[in-house]
Amino acid sequence: MTAMAERVTINADMRAVIESARLCFAATVTPEGRPNLSPKGTIRVWDDTHLFFLDIASPGTRANLERTPWMEINVVDQISRRGYRFYGRAELHLEGSALYGDAMRRLYEGAAPEWQPVAVVLLAVERAAPLLSPAYWRVPDETAIREMWRPRREELDKAFEAHVTRAGPVRVDHTSDSK
């Protein structure tokens, strides 16, 4: 793990948001100094000061972290319209390492993964900040936000499903994936 730097403790509320969302967006920096934002569907809490996700098909994220290990991860519960941004130094752990094996056991509990991850990305959380929708300025509390957004989420799902029916589902040829 990384050299000792100041760390943020991942509290119960942060854990609850991560567990409910299961999707995050990880920001890294390209060689040209540009932002790279990539969705990650395996975000989990490693321990009280670390988060992790699997690099299943993220050669750009991996290359960026090999060069510049700083990363920000945003996790937002869509219905509550709140979440957290986590910032810190990331490490890559490749297949064969103890941490990689432990991460695979934590996520798959002995079952074979559908796709073999290239690496485990472990983030030492040095800074965390809440993300809140401006809707919280107008609505009394989180319960009201959830009540307001559930029907809207259903409408959005129906609209997207109608689009898929019209346009057809996206199909990806996995035989051309690059690592």
PDB file of N, CA and C in Angstrom, residues 61-137:
ATOM      1  N   THR A  61      -7.356   4.162 -18.390  1.00  0.00           N
ATOM      2  CA  THR A  61      -7.269   4.462 -16.958  1.00  0.00           C
ATOM      3  C   THR A  61      -5.976   3.878 -16.388  1.00  0.00           C
ATOM      4  N   ARG A  62      -5.690   2.640 -16.729  1.00  0.00           N
ATOM      5  CA  ARG A  62      -4.498   1.966 -16.219  1.00  0.00           C
ATOM      6  C   ARG A  62      -3.230   2.715 -16.648  1.00  0.00           C
ATOM      7  N   ALA A  63      -3.131   3.064 -17.922  1.00  0.00           N
ATOM      8  CA  ALA A  63      -1.948   3.781 -18.415  1.00  0.00           C
ATOM      9  C   ALA A  63      -1.809   5.139 -17.728  1.00  0.00           C
ATOM     10  N   ASN A  64      -2.927   5.841 -17.549  1.00  0.00           N
ATOM     11  CA  ASN A  64      -2.874   7.135 -16.868  1.00  0.00           C
ATOM     12  C   ASN A  64      -2.365   6.990 -15.444  1.00  0.00           C
ATOM     13  N   LEU A  65      -2.848   5.959 -14.728  1.00  0.00           N
ATOM     14  CA  LEU A  65      -2.425   5.760 -13.338  1.00  0.00           C
ATOM     15  C   LEU A  65      -0.979   5.297 -13.243  1.00  0.00           C
ATOM     16  N   GLU A  66      -0.504   4.559 -14.221  1.00  0.00           N
ATOM     17  CA  GLU A  66       0.908   4.141 -14.214  1.00  0.00           C
ATOM     18  C   GLU A  66       1.826   5.354 -14.304  1.00  0.00           C
ATOM     19  N   ARG A  67       1.385   6.385 -15.011  1.00  0.00           N
ATOM     20  CA  ARG A  67       2.178   7.599 -15.188  1.00  0.00           C
ATOM     21  C   ARG A  67       1.943   8.610 -14.074  1.00  0.00           C
ATOM     22  N   THR A  68       0.666   8.828 -13.728  1.00  0.00           N
ATOM     23  CA  THR A  68       0.278   9.795 -12.698  1.00  0.00           C
ATOM     24  C   THR A  68      -0.747   9.113 -11.797  1.00  0.00           C
ATOM     25  N   PRO A  69      -0.362   8.742 -10.583  1.00  0.00           N
ATOM     26  CA  PRO A  69      -1.231   7.895  -9.764  1.00  0.00           C
ATOM     27  C   PRO A  69      -2.382   8.595  -9.039  1.00  0.00           C
ATOM     28  N   TRP A  70      -2.582   9.878  -9.270  1.00  0.00           N
ATOM     29  CA  TRP A  70      -3.643  10.601  -8.569  1.00  0.00           C
ATOM     30  C   TRP A  70      -4.976  10.396  -9.268  1.00  0.00           C
ATOM     31  N   MET A  71      -6.009  10.206  -8.474  1.00  0.00           N
ATOM     32  CA  MET A  71      -7.323   9.901  -9.033  1.00  0.00           C
ATOM     33  C   MET A  71      -8.407  10.470  -8.130  1.00  0.00           C
ATOM     34  N   GLU A  72      -9.528  10.837  -8.757  1.00  0.00           N
ATOM     35  CA  GLU A  72     -10.737  11.180  -8.020  1.00  0.00           C
ATOM     36  C   GLU A  72     -11.832  10.226  -8.459  1.00  0.00           C
ATOM     37  N   ILE A  73     -12.584   9.736  -7.489  1.00  0.00           N
ATOM     38  CA  ILE A  73     -13.715   8.855  -7.742  1.00  0.00           C
ATOM     39  C   ILE A  73     -14.967   9.545  -7.222  1.00  0.00           C
ATOM     40  N   ASN A  74     -15.999   9.598  -8.060  1.00  0.00           N
ATOM     41  CA  ASN A  74     -17.302  10.139  -7.650  1.00  0.00           C
ATOM     42  C   ASN A  74     -18.315   9.009  -7.626  1.00  0.00           C
ATOM     43  N   VAL A  75     -19.032   8.910  -6.525  1.00  0.00           N
ATOM     44  CA  VAL A  75     -20.091   7.910  -6.353  1.00  0.00           C
ATOM     45  C   VAL A  75     -21.354   8.665  -5.956  1.00  0.00           C
ATOM     46  N   VAL A  76     -22.459   8.445  -6.692  1.00  0.00           N
ATOM     47  CA  VAL A  76     -23.704   9.154  -6.412  1.00  0.00           C
ATOM     48  C   VAL A  76     -24.870   8.170  -6.445  1.00  0.00           C
ATOM     49  N   ASP A  77     -25.683   8.191  -5.403  1.00  0.00           N
ATOM     50  CA  ASP A  77     -26.930   7.436  -5.401  1.00  0.00           C
ATOM     51  C   ASP A  77     -27.931   8.264  -6.201  1.00  0.00           C
ATOM     52  N   GLN A  78     -28.412   7.718  -7.327  1.00  0.00           N
ATOM     53  CA  GLN A  78     -29.243   8.507  -8.235  1.00  0.00           C
ATOM     54  C   GLN A  78     -30.578   8.931  -7.642  1.00  0.00           C
ATOM     55  N   ILE A  79     -31.188   8.091  -6.845  1.00  0.00           N
ATOM     56  CA  ILE A  79     -32.497   8.438  -6.293  1.00  0.00           C
ATOM     57  C   ILE A  79     -32.367   9.492  -5.192  1.00  0.00           C
ATOM     58  N   SER A  80     -31.370   9.348  -4.335  1.00  0.00           N
ATOM     59  CA  SER A  80     -31.161  10.331  -3.259  1.00  0.00           C
ATOM     60  C   SER A  80     -30.500  11.607  -3.762  1.00  0.00           C
ATOM     61  N   ARG A  81     -29.897  11.524  -4.946  1.00  0.00           N
ATOM     62  CA  ARG A  81     -29.226  12.684  -5.527  1.00  0.00           C
ATOM     63  C   ARG A  81     -28.097  13.186  -4.624  1.00  0.00           C
ATOM     64  N   ARG A  82     -27.409  12.227  -4.000  1.00  0.00           N
ATOM     65  CA  ARG A  82     -26.265  12.607  -3.166  1.00  0.00           C
ATOM     66  C   ARG A  82     -25.197  11.540  -3.239  1.00  0.00           C
ATOM     67  N   GLY A  83     -24.005  11.922  -2.895  1.00  0.00           N
ATOM     68  CA  GLY A  83     -22.899  10.980  -2.932  1.00  0.00           C
ATOM     69  C   GLY A  83     -21.652  11.604  -2.362  1.00  0.00           C
ATOM     70  N   TYR A  84     -20.519  11.111  -2.845  1.00  0.00           N
ATOM     71  CA  TYR A  84     -19.225  11.580  -2.346  1.00  0.00           C
ATOM     72  C   TYR A  84     -18.212  11.597  -3.470  1.00  0.00           C
ATOM     73  N   ARG A  85     -17.241  12.503  -3.323  1.00  0.00           N
ATOM     74  CA  ARG A  85     -16.063  12.467  -4.166  1.00  0.00           C
ATOM     75  C   ARG A  85     -14.898  12.081  -3.265  1.00  0.00           C
ATOM     76  N   PHE A  86     -14.104  11.148  -3.744  1.00  0.00           N
ATOM     77  CA  PHE A  86     -12.950  10.624  -3.009  1.00  0.00           C
ATOM     78  C   PHE A  86     -11.711  10.894  -3.856  1.00  0.00           C
ATOM     79  N   TYR A  87     -10.679  11.421  -3.207  1.00  0.00           N
ATOM     80  CA  TYR A  87      -9.458  11.772  -3.918  1.00  0.00           C
ATOM     81  C   TYR A  87      -8.266  11.161  -3.196  1.00  0.00           C
ATOM     82  N   GLY A  88      -7.304  10.704  -3.982  1.00  0.00           N
ATOM     83  CA  GLY A  88      -6.080  10.184  -3.379  1.00  0.00           C
ATOM     84  C   GLY A  88      -5.175   9.554  -4.411  1.00  0.00           C
ATOM     85  N   ARG A  89      -4.214   8.824  -3.893  1.00  0.00           N
ATOM     86  CA  ARG A  89      -3.220   8.141  -4.720  1.00  0.00           C
ATOM     87  C   ARG A  89      -3.683   6.711  -4.956  1.00  0.00           C
ATOM     88  N   ALA A  90      -3.622   6.293  -6.206  1.00  0.00           N
ATOM     89  CA  ALA A  90      -4.060   4.949  -6.576  1.00  0.00           C
ATOM     90  C   ALA A  90      -2.859   4.054  -6.865  1.00  0.00           C
ATOM     91  N   GLU A  91      -3.050   2.773  -6.583  1.00  0.00           N
ATOM     92  CA  GLU A  91      -2.056   1.755  -6.919  1.00  0.00           C
ATOM     93  C   GLU A  91      -2.719   0.688  -7.767  1.00  0.00           C
ATOM     94  N   LEU A  92      -1.956   0.159  -8.717  1.00  0.00           N
ATOM     95  CA  LEU A  92      -2.420  -0.964  -9.536  1.00  0.00           C
ATOM     96  C   LEU A  92      -1.840  -2.257  -8.966  1.00  0.00           C
ATOM     97  N   HIS A  93      -2.684  -3.249  -8.831  1.00  0.00           N
ATOM     98  CA  HIS A  93      -2.253  -4.566  -8.355  1.00  0.00           C
ATOM     99  C   HIS A  93      -2.642  -5.582  -9.421  1.00  0.00           C
ATOM    100  N   LEU A  94      -1.632  -6.208 -10.021  1.00  0.00           N
ATOM    101  CA  LEU A  94      -1.844  -7.115 -11.139  1.00  0.00           C
ATOM    102  C   LEU A  94      -2.140  -8.536 -10.675  1.00  0.00           C
ATOM    103  N   GLU A  95      -2.659  -9.320 -11.619  1.00  0.00           N
ATOM    104  CA  GLU A  95      -2.945 -10.723 -11.347  1.00  0.00           C
ATOM    105  C   GLU A  95      -1.703 -11.397 -10.791  1.00  0.00           C
ATOM    106  N   GLY A  96      -1.888 -12.212  -9.774  1.00  0.00           N
ATOM    107  CA  GLY A  96      -0.774 -12.892  -9.122  1.00  0.00           C
ATOM    108  C   GLY A  96      -0.382 -12.247  -7.808  1.00  0.00           C
ATOM    109  N   SER A  97      -0.767 -10.983  -7.609  1.00  0.00           N
ATOM    110  CA  SER A  97      -0.440 -10.328  -6.337  1.00  0.00           C
ATOM    111  C   SER A  97      -1.445 -10.762  -5.274  1.00  0.00           C
ATOM    112  N   ALA A  98      -1.045 -10.677  -4.022  1.00  0.00           N
ATOM    113  CA  ALA A  98      -1.926 -11.060  -2.910  1.00  0.00           C
ATOM    114  C   ALA A  98      -3.181 -10.174  -2.882  1.00  0.00           C
ATOM    115  N   LEU A  99      -3.018  -8.879  -3.106  1.00  0.00           N
ATOM    116  CA  LEU A  99      -4.163  -7.981  -3.057  1.00  0.00           C
ATOM    117  C   LEU A  99      -5.143  -8.298  -4.189  1.00  0.00           C
ATOM    118  N   TYR A 100      -4.643  -8.606  -5.368  1.00  0.00           N
ATOM    119  CA  TYR A 100      -5.505  -8.982  -6.492  1.00  0.00           C
ATOM    120  C   TYR A 100      -6.337 -10.208  -6.113  1.00  0.00           C
ATOM    121  N   GLY A 101      -5.688 -11.225  -5.570  1.00  0.00           N
ATOM    122  CA  GLY A 101      -6.406 -12.434  -5.160  1.00  0.00           C
ATOM    123  C   GLY A 101      -7.456 -12.159  -4.102  1.00  0.00           C
ATOM    124  N   ASP A 102      -7.126 -11.316  -3.131  1.00  0.00           N
ATOM    125  CA  ASP A 102      -8.079 -10.968  -2.071  1.00  0.00           C
ATOM    126  C   ASP A 102      -9.273 -10.214  -2.657  1.00  0.00           C
ATOM    127  N   ALA A 103      -9.017  -9.291  -3.568  1.00  0.00           N
ATOM    128  CA  ALA A 103     -10.103  -8.531  -4.195  1.00  0.00           C
ATOM    129  C   ALA A 103     -11.032  -9.460  -4.973  1.00  0.00           C
ATOM    130  N   MET A 104     -10.477 -10.408  -5.679  1.00  0.00           N
ATOM    131  CA  MET A 104     -11.296 -11.351  -6.449  1.00  0.00           C
ATOM    132  C   MET A 104     -12.176 -12.181  -5.508  1.00  0.00           C
ATOM    133  N   ARG A 105     -11.621 -12.612  -4.385  1.00  0.00           N
ATOM    134  CA  ARG A 105     -12.418 -13.369  -3.409  1.00  0.00           C
ATOM    135  C   ARG A 105     -13.539 -12.504  -2.838  1.00  0.00           C
ATOM    136  N   ARG A 106     -13.229 -11.245  -2.536  1.00  0.00           N
ATOM    137  CA  ARG A 106     -14.241 -10.342  -1.975  1.00  0.00           C
ATOM    138  C   ARG A 106     -15.402 -10.110  -2.950  1.00  0.00           C
ATOM    139  N   LEU A 107     -15.090  -9.965  -4.212  1.00  0.00           N
ATOM    140  CA  LEU A 107     -16.137  -9.663  -5.193  1.00  0.00           C
ATOM    141  C   LEU A 107     -16.867 -10.896  -5.710  1.00  0.00           C
ATOM    142  N   TYR A 108     -16.149 -11.983  -5.878  1.00  0.00           N
ATOM    143  CA  TYR A 108     -16.753 -13.140  -6.537  1.00  0.00           C
ATOM    144  C   TYR A 108     -16.970 -14.340  -5.624  1.00  0.00           C
ATOM    145  N   GLU A 109     -16.484 -14.264  -4.401  1.00  0.00           N
ATOM    146  CA  GLU A 109     -16.710 -15.308  -3.386  1.00  0.00           C
ATOM    147  C   GLU A 109     -16.488 -16.710  -3.937  1.00  0.00           C
ATOM    148  N   GLY A 110     -15.393 -16.904  -4.660  1.00  0.00           N
ATOM    149  CA  GLY A 110     -15.035 -18.225  -5.170  1.00  0.00           C
ATOM    150  C   GLY A 110     -15.571 -18.537  -6.549  1.00  0.00           C
ATOM    151  N   ALA A 111     -16.557 -17.803  -7.037  1.00  0.00           N
ATOM    152  CA  ALA A 111     -17.086 -18.029  -8.388  1.00  0.00           C
ATOM    153  C   ALA A 111     -16.121 -17.437  -9.413  1.00  0.00           C
ATOM    154  N   ALA A 112     -16.137 -17.983 -10.598  1.00  0.00           N
ATOM    155  CA  ALA A 112     -15.291 -17.449 -11.661  1.00  0.00           C
ATOM    156  C   ALA A 112     -15.907 -16.161 -12.210  1.00  0.00           C
ATOM    157  N   PRO A 113     -15.101 -15.114 -12.376  1.00  0.00           N
ATOM    158  CA  PRO A 113     -15.637 -13.873 -12.940  1.00  0.00           C
ATOM    159  C   PRO A 113     -15.975 -14.061 -14.418  1.00  0.00           C
ATOM    160  N   GLU A 114     -16.972 -13.300 -14.872  1.00  0.00           N
ATOM    161  CA  GLU A 114     -17.351 -13.373 -16.284  1.00  0.00           C
ATOM    162  C   GLU A 114     -16.224 -12.863 -17.176  1.00  0.00           C
ATOM    163  N   TRP A 115     -15.528 -11.799 -16.737  1.00  0.00           N
ATOM    164  CA  TRP A 115     -14.377 -11.255 -17.451  1.00  0.00           C
ATOM    165  C   TRP A 115     -13.224 -11.219 -16.471  1.00  0.00           C
ATOM    166  N   GLN A 116     -12.060 -11.625 -16.914  1.00  0.00           N
ATOM    167  CA  GLN A 116     -10.886 -11.641 -16.055  1.00  0.00           C
ATOM    168  C   GLN A 116     -10.299 -10.237 -15.959  1.00  0.00           C
ATOM    169  N   PRO A 117     -10.305  -9.636 -14.778  1.00  0.00           N
ATOM    170  CA  PRO A 117      -9.724  -8.295 -14.633  1.00  0.00           C
ATOM    171  C   PRO A 117      -8.220  -8.300 -14.898  1.00  0.00           C
ATOM    172  N   VAL A 118      -7.738  -7.201 -15.445  1.00  0.00           N
ATOM    173  CA  VAL A 118      -6.316  -7.019 -15.687  1.00  0.00           C
ATOM    174  C   VAL A 118      -5.621  -6.619 -14.392  1.00  0.00           C
ATOM    175  N   ALA A 119      -6.311  -5.795 -13.590  1.00  0.00           N
ATOM    176  CA  ALA A 119      -5.707  -5.280 -12.361  1.00  0.00           C
ATOM    177  C   ALA A 119      -6.803  -4.889 -11.372  1.00  0.00           C
ATOM    178  N   VAL A 120      -6.375  -4.701 -10.141  1.00  0.00           N
ATOM    179  CA  VAL A 120      -7.214  -4.109  -9.103  1.00  0.00           C
ATOM    180  C   VAL A 120      -6.646  -2.721  -8.861  1.00  0.00           C
ATOM    181  N   VAL A 121      -7.507  -1.715  -8.844  1.00  0.00           N
ATOM    182  CA  VAL A 121      -7.094  -0.344  -8.555  1.00  0.00           C
ATOM    183  C   VAL A 121      -7.489  -0.055  -7.114  1.00  0.00           C
ATOM    184  N   LEU A 122      -6.508   0.263  -6.290  1.00  0.00           N
ATOM    185  CA  LEU A 122      -6.712   0.550  -4.871  1.00  0.00           C
ATOM    186  C   LEU A 122      -6.435   2.031  -4.634  1.00  0.00           C
ATOM    187  N   LEU A 123      -7.432   2.755  -4.132  1.00  0.00           N
ATOM    188  CA  LEU A 123      -7.306   4.193  -3.871  1.00  0.00           C
ATOM    189  C   LEU A 123      -7.163   4.434  -2.381  1.00  0.00           C
ATOM    190  N   ALA A 124      -6.063   5.062  -1.974  1.00  0.00           N
ATOM    191  CA  ALA A 124      -5.880   5.524  -0.597  1.00  0.00           C
ATOM    192  C   ALA A 124      -6.588   6.875  -0.489  1.00  0.00           C
ATOM    193  N   VAL A 125      -7.688   6.924   0.242  1.00  0.00           N
ATOM    194  CA  VAL A 125      -8.516   8.135   0.290  1.00  0.00           C
ATOM    195  C   VAL A 125      -7.864   9.171   1.199  1.00  0.00           C
ATOM    196  N   GLU A 126      -7.436  10.269   0.578  1.00  0.00           N
ATOM    197  CA  GLU A 126      -6.808  11.357   1.322  1.00  0.00           C
ATOM    198  C   GLU A 126      -7.763  12.523   1.541  1.00  0.00           C
ATOM    199  N   ARG A 127      -8.785  12.587   0.706  1.00  0.00           N
ATOM    200  CA  ARG A 127      -9.767  13.660   0.836  1.00  0.00           C
ATOM    201  C   ARG A 127     -11.119  13.113   0.385  1.00  0.00           C
ATOM    202  N   ALA A 128     -12.161  13.488   1.082  1.00  0.00           N
ATOM    203  CA  ALA A 128     -13.524  13.105   0.706  1.00  0.00           C
ATOM    204  C   ALA A 128     -14.429  14.306   0.947  1.00  0.00           C
ATOM    205  N   ALA A 129     -15.386  14.480   0.046  1.00  0.00           N
ATOM    206  CA  ALA A 129     -16.333  15.596   0.187  1.00  0.00           C
ATOM    207  C   ALA A 129     -17.708  15.130  -0.293  1.00  0.00           C
ATOM    208  N   PRO A 130     -18.750  15.607   0.369  1.00  0.00           N
ATOM    209  CA  PRO A 130     -20.097  15.217  -0.067  1.00  0.00           C
ATOM    210  C   PRO A 130     -20.473  15.872  -1.393  1.00  0.00           C
ATOM    211  N   LEU A 131     -21.292  15.164  -2.148  1.00  0.00           N
ATOM    212  CA  LEU A 131     -21.909  15.692  -3.361  1.00  0.00           C
ATOM    213  C   LEU A 131     -23.406  15.717  -3.118  1.00  0.00           C
ATOM    214  N   LEU A 132     -24.003  16.884  -3.216  1.00  0.00           N
ATOM    215  CA  LEU A 132     -25.444  17.022  -2.992  1.00  0.00           C
ATOM    216  C   LEU A 132     -26.072  17.796  -4.134  1.00  0.00           C
ATOM    217  N   SER A 133     -27.214  17.316  -4.593  1.00  0.00           N
ATOM    218  CA  SER A 133     -27.978  18.014  -5.621  1.00  0.00           C
ATOM    219  C   SER A 133     -28.481  19.342  -5.066  1.00  0.00           C
ATOM    220  N   PRO A 134     -28.562  20.363  -5.906  1.00  0.00           N
ATOM    221  CA  PRO A 134     -29.192  21.609  -5.471  1.00  0.00           C
ATOM    222  C   PRO A 134     -30.655  21.421  -5.072  1.00  0.00           C
ATOM    223  N   ALA A 135     -31.246  20.273  -5.425  1.00  0.00           N
ATOM    224  CA  ALA A 135     -32.628  19.992  -5.003  1.00  0.00           C
ATOM    225  C   ALA A 135     -32.740  20.030  -3.483  1.00  0.00           C
ATOM    226  N   TYR A 136     -31.652  19.758  -2.776  1.00  0.00           N
ATOM    227  CA  TYR A 136     -31.681  19.804  -1.309  1.00  0.00           C
ATOM    228  C   TYR A 136     -31.929  21.218  -0.788  1.00  0.00           C
ATOM    229  N   TRP A 137     -31.709  22.226  -1.627  1.00  0.00           N
ATOM    230  CA  TRP A 137     -31.976  23.605  -1.219  1.00  0.00           C
ATOM    231  C   TRP A 137     -33.474  23.879  -1.174  1.00  0.00           C
TER     232      TRP A 137
END
